[in-house]
Amino acid sequence: KFLIRFGKNLKKLRVSKNMTQEDLAYESELTLSQIACIETGRINTSICTIKALSIGLKTDMKSLLDF
């Protein structure tokens, strides 16, 4: 349940910034499939990946974990 909630929060933040998964993948230097798997709660991401996502979204890590 935690991974699904995290993924939904990530998607909400991404959409609020008018970004596609492809945009986020490019900005965070992650793969598109990795973004998709995180957003659907299929993988347990690392703290380094969360940091990359926060850079890609131009937000702080706290906002990714605040759900």
Short mmCIF file of C-alpha atoms in Angstrom, two decimals:
data_model
loop_
_atom_site.label_atom_id
_atom_site.label_comp_id
_atom_site.label_asym_id
_atom_site.label_seq_id
_atom_site.Cartn_x
_atom_site.Cartn_y
_atom_site.Cartn_z
CA LYS A 1 0.00 0.00 0.00
CA PHE A 2 2.85 2.39 0.78
CA LEU A 3 4.40 1.96 -2.68
CA ILE A 4 1.05 2.59 -4.36
CA ARG A 5 0.47 5.73 -2.28
CA PHE A 6 3.97 6.97 -3.09
CA GLY A 7 3.40 6.34 -6.79
CA LYS A 8 0.07 8.17 -6.78
CA ASN A 9 1.70 11.13 -5.04
CA LEU A 10 4.52 11.16 -7.60
CA LYS A 11 2.00 11.14 -10.44
CA LYS A 12 -0.01 13.94 -8.80
CA LEU A 13 3.10 16.11 -8.49
CA ARG A 14 4.18 15.32 -12.06
CA VAL A 15 0.76 16.16 -13.51
CA SER A 16 0.54 19.35 -11.42
CA LYS A 17 3.71 20.50 -13.16
CA ASN A 18 2.27 19.62 -16.59
CA MET A 19 4.97 17.00 -17.15
CA THR A 20 4.65 13.72 -19.00
CA GLN A 21 6.38 10.60 -17.77
CA GLU A 22 8.83 11.14 -20.62
CA ASP A 23 9.57 14.68 -19.41
CA LEU A 24 10.19 13.46 -15.89
CA ALA A 25 12.37 10.60 -17.09
CA TYR A 26 14.52 13.06 -19.07
CA GLU A 27 14.76 15.64 -16.29
CA SER A 28 15.55 13.08 -13.60
CA GLU A 29 17.87 10.96 -15.79
CA LEU A 30 15.77 7.84 -15.15
CA THR A 31 14.15 5.53 -17.66
CA LEU A 32 10.55 5.88 -18.76
CA SER A 33 9.83 2.32 -17.62
CA GLN A 34 11.26 3.12 -14.19
CA ILE A 35 8.95 6.13 -13.84
CA ALA A 36 5.96 4.01 -14.91
CA CYS A 37 6.82 1.25 -12.44
CA ILE A 38 7.24 3.72 -9.57
CA GLU A 39 3.95 5.46 -10.33
CA THR A 40 2.08 2.16 -10.33
CA GLY A 41 3.77 0.88 -7.17
CA ARG A 42 5.44 -2.07 -8.89
CA ILE A 43 8.95 -1.33 -7.63
CA ASN A 44 10.43 -0.21 -4.36
CA THR A 45 12.58 2.76 -5.23
CA SER A 46 15.79 3.83 -3.51
CA ILE A 47 16.50 7.08 -1.73
CA CYS A 48 18.86 8.04 -4.58
CA THR A 49 16.03 7.59 -7.07
CA ILE A 50 13.77 9.74 -4.91
CA LYS A 51 16.48 12.42 -4.95
CA ALA A 52 16.66 12.18 -8.78
CA LEU A 53 12.88 12.50 -8.99
CA SER A 54 12.93 15.59 -6.77
CA ILE A 55 15.55 17.16 -9.04
CA GLY A 56 13.50 16.30 -12.11
CA LEU A 57 10.36 17.78 -10.57
CA LYS A 58 12.30 20.78 -9.19
CA THR A 59 10.88 20.16 -5.74
CA ASP A 60 12.19 18.95 -2.42
CA MET A 61 12.26 15.30 -1.40
CA LYS A 62 9.84 16.01 1.43
CA SER A 63 7.02 16.77 -1.01
CA LEU A 64 7.48 13.34 -2.59
CA LEU A 65 7.17 11.67 0.79
CA ASP A 66 4.37 13.84 2.14
CA PHE A 67 1.20 11.85 1.38
#
